[in-house]
Coordinates of C-alpha atoms and ligand atoms in Angstrom, one line a residue:
M1 CA 54.1 -27.9 0.0
I2 CA 52.1 -26.1 2.7
R3 CA 54.0 -24.0 5.2
N4 CA 53.8 -24.5 8.9
L5 CA 51.4 -22.1 10.6
K6 CA 54.1 -21.0 13.1
E7 CA 56.6 -20.3 10.4
S8 CA 55.0 -17.1 9.1
I9 CA 51.6 -15.6 8.5
N10 CA 50.0 -16.3 5.2
I11 CA 49.1 -13.0 3.5
K12 CA 45.6 -14.4 2.8
D13 CA 45.0 -14.3 6.6
L14 CA 44.8 -10.5 6.3
S15 CA 41.8 -8.5 5.3
P16 CA 42.1 -5.9 2.5
K17 CA 42.2 -3.2 5.3
E18 CA 45.0 -5.1 7.1
I19 CA 47.1 -5.4 3.9
E20 CA 46.5 -1.6 3.4
K21 CA 47.7 -0.9 6.9
F22 CA 50.9 -3.0 6.4
I23 CA 51.5 -0.9 3.2
T24 CA 51.0 2.5 4.8
D25 CA 53.0 1.5 7.9
N26 CA 55.8 0.9 5.5
G27 CA 55.4 4.5 4.2
L28 CA 53.9 3.5 0.9
E29 CA 50.7 4.7 -0.9
P30 CA 47.5 2.7 -0.1
F31 CA 46.8 1.8 -3.7
R32 CA 49.8 -0.6 -3.5
A33 CA 47.5 -2.8 -1.4
R34 CA 45.0 -3.0 -4.3
Q35 CA 47.8 -4.1 -6.6
I36 CA 48.7 -6.8 -4.2
G37 CA 45.1 -8.0 -3.9
K38 CA 44.9 -8.3 -7.7
W39 CA 48.1 -10.3 -7.9
I40 CA 47.0 -12.7 -5.1
Y41 CA 43.4 -13.2 -6.0
G42 CA 43.0 -12.0 -9.6
K43 CA 46.0 -13.5 -11.2
G44 CA 46.7 -16.1 -8.5
V45 CA 50.5 -15.8 -8.6
P46 CA 52.4 -18.3 -6.4
S47 CA 55.1 -15.9 -5.2
F48 CA 55.8 -12.2 -4.3
D49 CA 58.6 -12.1 -6.9
E50 CA 56.0 -12.2 -9.7
M51 CA 54.3 -9.0 -8.5
T52 CA 56.2 -7.1 -11.1
D53 CA 54.6 -3.7 -10.7
L54 CA 55.8 -3.5 -7.0
S55 CA 59.2 -2.2 -6.1
K56 CA 61.9 -4.7 -5.2
D57 CA 62.0 -3.3 -1.7
L58 CA 58.3 -3.9 -1.2
R59 CA 58.5 -7.4 -2.6
E60 CA 61.3 -8.1 -0.1
A61 CA 59.4 -6.6 2.8
L62 CA 56.4 -8.8 1.8
K63 CA 58.6 -11.9 1.6
G64 CA 60.0 -11.2 5.0
A65 CA 56.6 -10.8 6.6
F66 CA 54.4 -13.3 4.9
S67 CA 54.0 -16.6 3.1
L68 CA 51.8 -16.9 0.0
G69 CA 51.4 -20.6 -0.7
D70 CA 48.3 -22.8 -0.2
S71 CA 47.5 -23.1 3.4
I72 CA 45.6 -26.5 2.9
E73 CA 46.4 -29.5 0.8
L74 CA 43.8 -31.7 -1.0
S75 CA 44.0 -35.2 0.3
E76 CA 40.9 -36.8 -1.2
E77 CA 38.1 -36.1 -3.7
Q78 CA 34.9 -38.1 -3.8
M79 CA 32.2 -37.8 -6.4
S80 CA 28.5 -38.7 -5.6
K81 CA 26.2 -40.4 -8.0
D82 CA 24.3 -37.0 -8.2
G83 CA 27.4 -35.0 -9.3
T84 CA 28.1 -33.6 -5.8
K85 CA 31.8 -33.6 -5.0
K86 CA 33.3 -33.8 -1.5
Y87 CA 36.9 -32.6 -0.9
L88 CA 38.9 -33.6 2.1
F89 CA 41.7 -31.1 3.0
R90 CA 44.7 -31.6 5.2
L91 CA 45.8 -28.6 7.3
S92 CA 49.4 -27.8 8.2
D93 CA 48.9 -29.2 11.8
G94 CA 47.5 -32.5 10.5
N95 CA 43.8 -31.6 11.1
Q96 CA 41.3 -32.2 8.4
I97 CA 38.3 -30.4 7.0
E98 CA 35.8 -31.0 4.2
S99 CA 34.1 -28.8 1.5
V100 CA 31.3 -29.9 -0.7
L101 CA 30.6 -28.7 -4.3
I102 CA 27.0 -28.9 -5.3
P103 CA 26.4 -28.4 -9.1
D104 CA 22.9 -27.3 -10.1
K105 CA 21.2 -25.7 -13.0
G106 CA 23.2 -22.5 -13.7
R107 CA 24.8 -22.4 -10.3
H108 CA 27.6 -24.2 -8.6
T109 CA 27.4 -23.9 -4.8
L110 CA 30.4 -24.5 -2.6
C111 CA 29.7 -25.4 1.0
I112 CA 32.8 -24.5 3.1
S113 CA 33.9 -25.2 6.6
S114 CA 34.7 -22.5 9.2
Q115 CA 36.0 -24.7 12.1
V116 CA 37.6 -28.1 12.7
G117 CA 34.6 -29.7 14.4
C118 CA 32.0 -27.6 16.4
S119 CA 31.4 -27.0 20.1
L120 CA 27.7 -26.4 19.9
G121 CA 26.7 -30.0 20.2
C122 CA 23.4 -30.1 18.2
T123 CA 22.2 -33.6 18.8
F124 CA 21.4 -34.3 15.1
C125 CA 24.7 -33.1 13.6
L126 CA 27.7 -35.3 13.0
T127 CA 30.1 -32.3 13.1
G128 CA 28.7 -31.6 16.6
T129 CA 29.7 -35.0 17.8
V130 CA 33.3 -34.4 16.9
G131 CA 33.5 -31.4 19.3
R132 CA 35.4 -28.2 18.6
I133 CA 39.0 -28.7 17.8
R134 CA 39.9 -25.3 16.5
N135 CA 38.9 -22.3 14.4
L136 CA 40.1 -22.1 10.8
T137 CA 42.4 -19.3 9.9
P138 CA 41.2 -16.9 7.1
S139 CA 43.6 -18.5 4.6
E140 CA 42.3 -22.0 5.4
I141 CA 38.7 -20.8 4.7
L142 CA 39.6 -18.9 1.6
D143 CA 41.8 -21.7 0.2
Q144 CA 38.8 -24.1 0.2
Y145 CA 37.2 -21.8 -2.4
L146 CA 40.4 -21.0 -4.3
L147 CA 41.4 -24.6 -4.6
V148 CA 38.0 -26.1 -5.5
N149 CA 37.4 -23.2 -7.9
R150 CA 40.8 -23.9 -9.5
I151 CA 40.2 -27.6 -9.8
N152 CA 36.8 -27.0 -11.4
G153 CA 37.9 -24.5 -13.9
G154 CA 36.6 -21.4 -12.1
T155 CA 33.0 -22.5 -12.2
V156 CA 32.0 -21.9 -8.5
T157 CA 29.3 -19.3 -8.4
N158 CA 27.9 -19.4 -4.8
I159 CA 29.4 -19.9 -1.4
V160 CA 27.6 -21.1 1.7
F161 CA 29.1 -21.4 5.2
M162 CA 27.3 -24.7 5.9
G163 CA 30.2 -27.1 6.2
M164 CA 31.9 -28.0 9.4
G165 CA 31.6 -25.5 12.3
E166 CA 29.7 -22.5 13.5
P167 CA 30.9 -19.5 11.4
L168 CA 29.9 -17.0 14.0
D169 CA 32.0 -18.8 16.6
N170 CA 34.9 -17.7 14.5
L171 CA 33.6 -14.2 13.8
D172 CA 36.8 -12.2 13.3
N173 CA 38.2 -14.6 10.7
L174 CA 34.8 -14.9 9.1
V175 CA 34.6 -11.1 8.6
R176 CA 38.2 -11.0 7.2
V177 CA 37.2 -13.7 4.7
L178 CA 33.9 -12.0 3.7
K179 CA 35.7 -8.7 3.1
T180 CA 38.3 -10.5 0.9
F181 CA 35.5 -12.3 -1.0
T182 CA 33.6 -9.1 -1.7
D183 CA 36.2 -6.4 -2.1
P184 CA 36.2 -5.3 -5.8
N185 CA 40.1 -5.4 -5.8
Y186 CA 40.3 -8.8 -4.3
L187 CA 37.8 -11.6 -5.1
A188 CA 35.0 -9.2 -6.1
L189 CA 32.1 -11.7 -5.4
S190 CA 28.7 -10.3 -5.0
P191 CA 27.5 -10.5 -1.4
R192 CA 24.3 -11.8 -2.9
R193 CA 26.2 -15.0 -3.7
L194 CA 27.4 -15.5 -0.1
T195 CA 25.4 -17.1 2.7
V196 CA 26.4 -17.5 6.3
S197 CA 24.5 -20.1 8.2
T198 CA 24.2 -19.9 12.0
S199 CA 22.7 -21.9 14.8
G200 CA 21.9 -18.6 16.4
L201 CA 24.7 -16.9 18.3
V202 CA 22.6 -13.8 18.8
P203 CA 25.2 -11.1 19.9
K204 CA 27.5 -12.3 17.1
M205 CA 24.7 -11.9 14.5
K206 CA 24.5 -8.2 15.3
E207 CA 28.3 -7.9 15.3
L208 CA 28.4 -9.5 11.8
G209 CA 25.5 -7.4 10.5
D210 CA 27.3 -4.2 11.7
Q211 CA 30.3 -5.1 9.6
I212 CA 28.9 -6.6 6.4
S213 CA 25.7 -7.4 4.5
V214 CA 25.4 -11.0 3.2
N215 CA 22.7 -13.6 3.1
L216 CA 21.8 -15.1 6.4
A217 CA 20.4 -18.6 7.0
V218 CA 19.3 -19.3 10.6
S219 CA 19.1 -22.9 11.7
L220 CA 15.8 -22.9 13.6
N221 CA 14.9 -26.6 13.7
A222 CA 12.2 -26.3 16.3
P223 CA 9.2 -24.0 16.9
T224 CA 9.3 -24.0 20.7
D225 CA 12.0 -23.3 23.3
A226 CA 11.3 -26.7 25.0
L227 CA 12.1 -28.6 21.9
R228 CA 14.9 -26.4 20.7
N229 CA 16.6 -26.6 24.1
E230 CA 16.6 -30.4 23.7
I231 CA 18.2 -30.6 20.2
M232 CA 20.2 -27.4 20.1
P233 CA 21.7 -26.6 23.5
I234 CA 22.7 -23.1 22.3
N235 CA 18.9 -22.2 22.6
K236 CA 19.3 -22.2 26.4
R237 CA 21.6 -19.2 26.1
Y238 CA 19.7 -17.5 23.2
P239 CA 16.0 -18.5 23.1
I240 CA 13.8 -18.4 20.1
K241 CA 12.3 -14.9 20.7
E242 CA 15.7 -13.3 20.9
L243 CA 16.9 -15.3 17.9
I244 CA 14.0 -14.2 15.7
K245 CA 14.4 -10.6 16.8
A246 CA 18.1 -10.6 15.8
S247 CA 17.4 -12.4 12.6
V248 CA 14.8 -9.9 11.2
K249 CA 17.2 -7.1 12.0
F250 CA 20.1 -8.6 10.1
P251 CA 20.9 -6.6 6.9
V252 CA 20.6 -9.1 4.1
P253 CA 21.4 -7.7 0.6
T254 CA 18.7 -5.8 -1.3
R255 CA 16.0 -8.1 -2.9
K256 CA 17.3 -11.0 -0.8
T257 CA 15.3 -12.7 1.9
L258 CA 16.2 -14.0 5.4
M259 CA 16.2 -17.8 5.4
F260 CA 15.3 -20.2 8.2
E261 CA 16.5 -23.7 8.0
Y262 CA 14.5 -26.5 9.6
V263 CA 15.9 -30.0 9.7
L264 CA 13.0 -32.5 9.8
L265 CA 13.6 -35.3 12.4
K266 CA 11.1 -38.1 12.3
G267 CA 8.9 -38.1 15.4
V268 CA 10.8 -35.3 17.0
N269 CA 9.9 -32.0 15.3
D270 CA 7.8 -33.0 12.2
S271 CA 4.2 -33.3 13.5
D272 CA 1.3 -31.2 12.3
K273 CA 1.4 -29.3 15.6
D274 CA 5.0 -28.5 15.1
A275 CA 4.2 -27.1 11.6
Y276 CA 1.3 -25.0 13.0
D277 CA 3.5 -23.7 15.8
L278 CA 6.2 -22.8 13.3
G279 CA 3.7 -21.2 11.0
K280 CA 2.4 -19.0 13.9
L281 CA 6.0 -18.1 14.9
L282 CA 7.0 -17.0 11.4
S283 CA 3.8 -15.6 9.9
G284 CA 4.2 -11.9 9.1
I285 CA 8.0 -12.2 9.0
N286 CA 9.5 -11.6 5.6
C287 CA 11.4 -14.9 5.2
K288 CA 11.8 -18.1 3.4
V289 CA 11.9 -21.5 5.1
N290 CA 14.1 -24.3 3.8
L291 CA 13.0 -27.8 5.0
I292 CA 15.9 -30.2 5.2
P293 CA 14.8 -33.9 5.6
F294 CA 17.3 -35.3 8.1
N295 CA 20.4 -36.9 6.5
E296 CA 20.9 -40.1 8.3
S297 CA 24.4 -40.9 9.6
Q298 CA 25.6 -43.3 12.2
P299 CA 25.8 -43.0 15.2
L300 CA 23.0 -40.4 15.4
P301 CA 19.7 -41.8 16.8
Y302 CA 17.4 -39.9 14.4
R303 CA 15.5 -40.9 11.3
S304 CA 14.3 -39.0 8.2
P305 CA 10.5 -38.5 7.9
S306 CA 8.6 -40.0 4.9
R307 CA 8.2 -37.9 1.8
E308 CA 4.4 -37.6 2.6
R309 CA 5.2 -36.2 6.1
V310 CA 7.6 -33.7 4.6
L311 CA 5.0 -32.6 2.0
G312 CA 2.3 -32.5 4.7
F313 CA 4.6 -30.3 6.9
Q314 CA 5.3 -28.0 4.0
E315 CA 1.6 -27.6 3.1
I316 CA 0.7 -26.5 6.6
L317 CA 3.5 -23.9 6.6
M318 CA 2.3 -22.7 3.2
S319 CA -1.2 -22.2 4.5
F320 CA 0.4 -19.4 6.7
G321 CA 1.5 -17.6 3.5
I322 CA 5.1 -18.7 4.1
N323 CA 7.5 -19.3 1.2
V324 CA 8.7 -22.9 1.9
R325 CA 11.1 -25.0 -0.1
I326 CA 12.2 -28.6 0.5
R327 CA 16.0 -28.9 0.2
K328 CA 17.0 -31.6 -2.2
S329 CA 19.5 -33.9 -0.4
R330 CA 22.7 -34.0 -2.4
G331 CA 25.8 -36.2 -1.9
R332 CA 24.3 -38.4 0.8
D333 CA 26.1 -41.5 -0.6
I334 CA 29.5 -39.9 0.1
L335 CA 28.4 -38.4 3.5
G336 CA 28.6 -35.0 1.8
A337 CA 25.1 -33.8 2.8
C338 CA 24.3 -31.2 5.5
G339 CA 25.4 -32.4 8.9
Q340 CA 27.2 -35.4 7.6
L341 CA 30.7 -33.8 7.6
A342 CA 33.1 -35.1 10.2
A343 CA 36.3 -35.4 8.0
E344 CA 36.9 -38.9 9.2
Y345 CA 37.2 -37.8 12.8
P346 CA 36.0 -40.5 15.2
V347 CA 32.4 -39.6 16.0
R348 CA 31.4 -40.3 19.5
N349 CA 28.2 -40.8 21.5
T350 CA 26.6 -37.4 21.4
K351 CA 26.1 -37.1 25.2
K352 CA 29.6 -38.2 25.9
S353 CA 31.2 -35.9 23.4
R354 CA 29.2 -33.0 24.8
R355 CA 30.5 -33.7 28.3
A356 CA 34.0 -33.9 27.0
N357 CA 33.5 -30.5 25.3
E358 CA 32.2 -28.9 28.5
A359 CA 35.2 -30.2 30.4
A360 CA 37.5 -28.8 27.8
V361 CA 36.2 -25.2 28.0
Ligands
LIG401 N1 26.8 -24.3 12.3 C1 26.0 -23.7 11.3 C2 26.4 -24.1 9.9 C3 26.8 -25.5 9.7 S1 25.5 -26.7 9.8 C4 24.6 -24.0 11.5 O1 24.3 -24.7 12.4 O2 23.8 -23.3 10.9 C5 24.6 -26.4 8.3 C6 23.1 -26.9 8.4 O3 23.1 -28.3 8.4 C7 22.3 -26.4 9.5 O4 21.1 -25.8 9.1 C8 22.0 -27.6 10.3 O5 20.8 -27.5 11.0 C9 22.0 -28.7 9.2 N2 22.2 -30.1 9.7 C10 23.1 -30.5 10.6 N3 23.0 -31.8 10.7 C11 22.1 -32.3 9.8 C12 21.7 -33.5 9.4 N4 22.1 -34.7 9.9 N5 20.8 -33.6 8.4 C13 20.3 -32.5 7.8 N6 20.8 -31.2 8.1 C14 21.6 -31.1 9.1
LIG402 FE1 27.6 -27.0 15.0 FE2 25.9 -26.2 13.1 FE3 26.4 -28.8 13.6 FE4 25.0 -27.4 15.4 S1 24.3 -27.9 13.3 S2 26.7 -28.8 15.9 S3 26.0 -25.4 15.2 S4 27.8 -27.4 12.8

């Protein structure tokens, strides 16, 4: 059973540093925090009582201050024809989120959510039409990985923040989670296996980069401000020039490359001219481009371009010396592909939902 959020803080909501602070505030040696990390994440014990190398007093103090159960509950699992699995999770307040596991040769990538819904209202994204409901807590983000990894026999190798929500709009919790993922005494995952995807919250990109080095994927989706303003309203606050500047400064891990994502929308941003404009914009920048043919989902008014158009767009970009890949669409039949996650929330007319969001701020 999952505990109510108001009941007590889940210890997985704390970063390794914060657990260490709790320990030293209680007059104990900092290495006790590392022992706790190993019990929670290495051994996955379900209660503090099982942390047998801690004193009884410390176990009691932990029990008094924190809970340690699962913060989310699996409510549905769907399997796509291509092997992609979509997991629907119920949160303690009744909200729902989704995670998607994409098995591929030698790597199993888990796409996780950072928010319930999203406030940024990109016109082509189903999550955007839900609006922002709330940020996920660190334990709710971590548990998506812990549960899916457990269900799949520990086979998850990579994690991408490309599920529901804008991770940088939940920066403090994102950083806590990334620290827990990468700390050698906690989940010990290589930062090279973690990718944060952002629509371009420029000041938050710098704040993230100042605190941790992970892979960065920037959802560019248009080569000019005029077009980007139209499909990604956030561009009015942080235009392309500023976004590119912040992107190239971001400290990705060594031998890893900054990635730009570009969702191809038929007749909107997929012309030869758009490809040339994009090529000029990115030429000379050390980056990769991932082209994502639009995943169609009702009620969004866009269509996916033909295969020939996608290849034509790629060819033009490649003529600028840019490394371009076309993202295979996975899990479309179970609405598990990029931008198709809405966790069964009623999706509304995009304009209306945006107005509702603005009114709610
Ligand atoms: N908020 C973050 C991460 C979640 S969206 C961001 O915007 O980057 C993850 C990716 O899905 C983004 O690159 C986004 O542009 C893309 N996306 C959204 N809707 C899509 C759709 N319907 N088809 C294909 N990709 C989509
Ligand atoms: Fe939010 Fe990303 Fe969807 Fe835009 S594309 S609405 S930022 S989740």
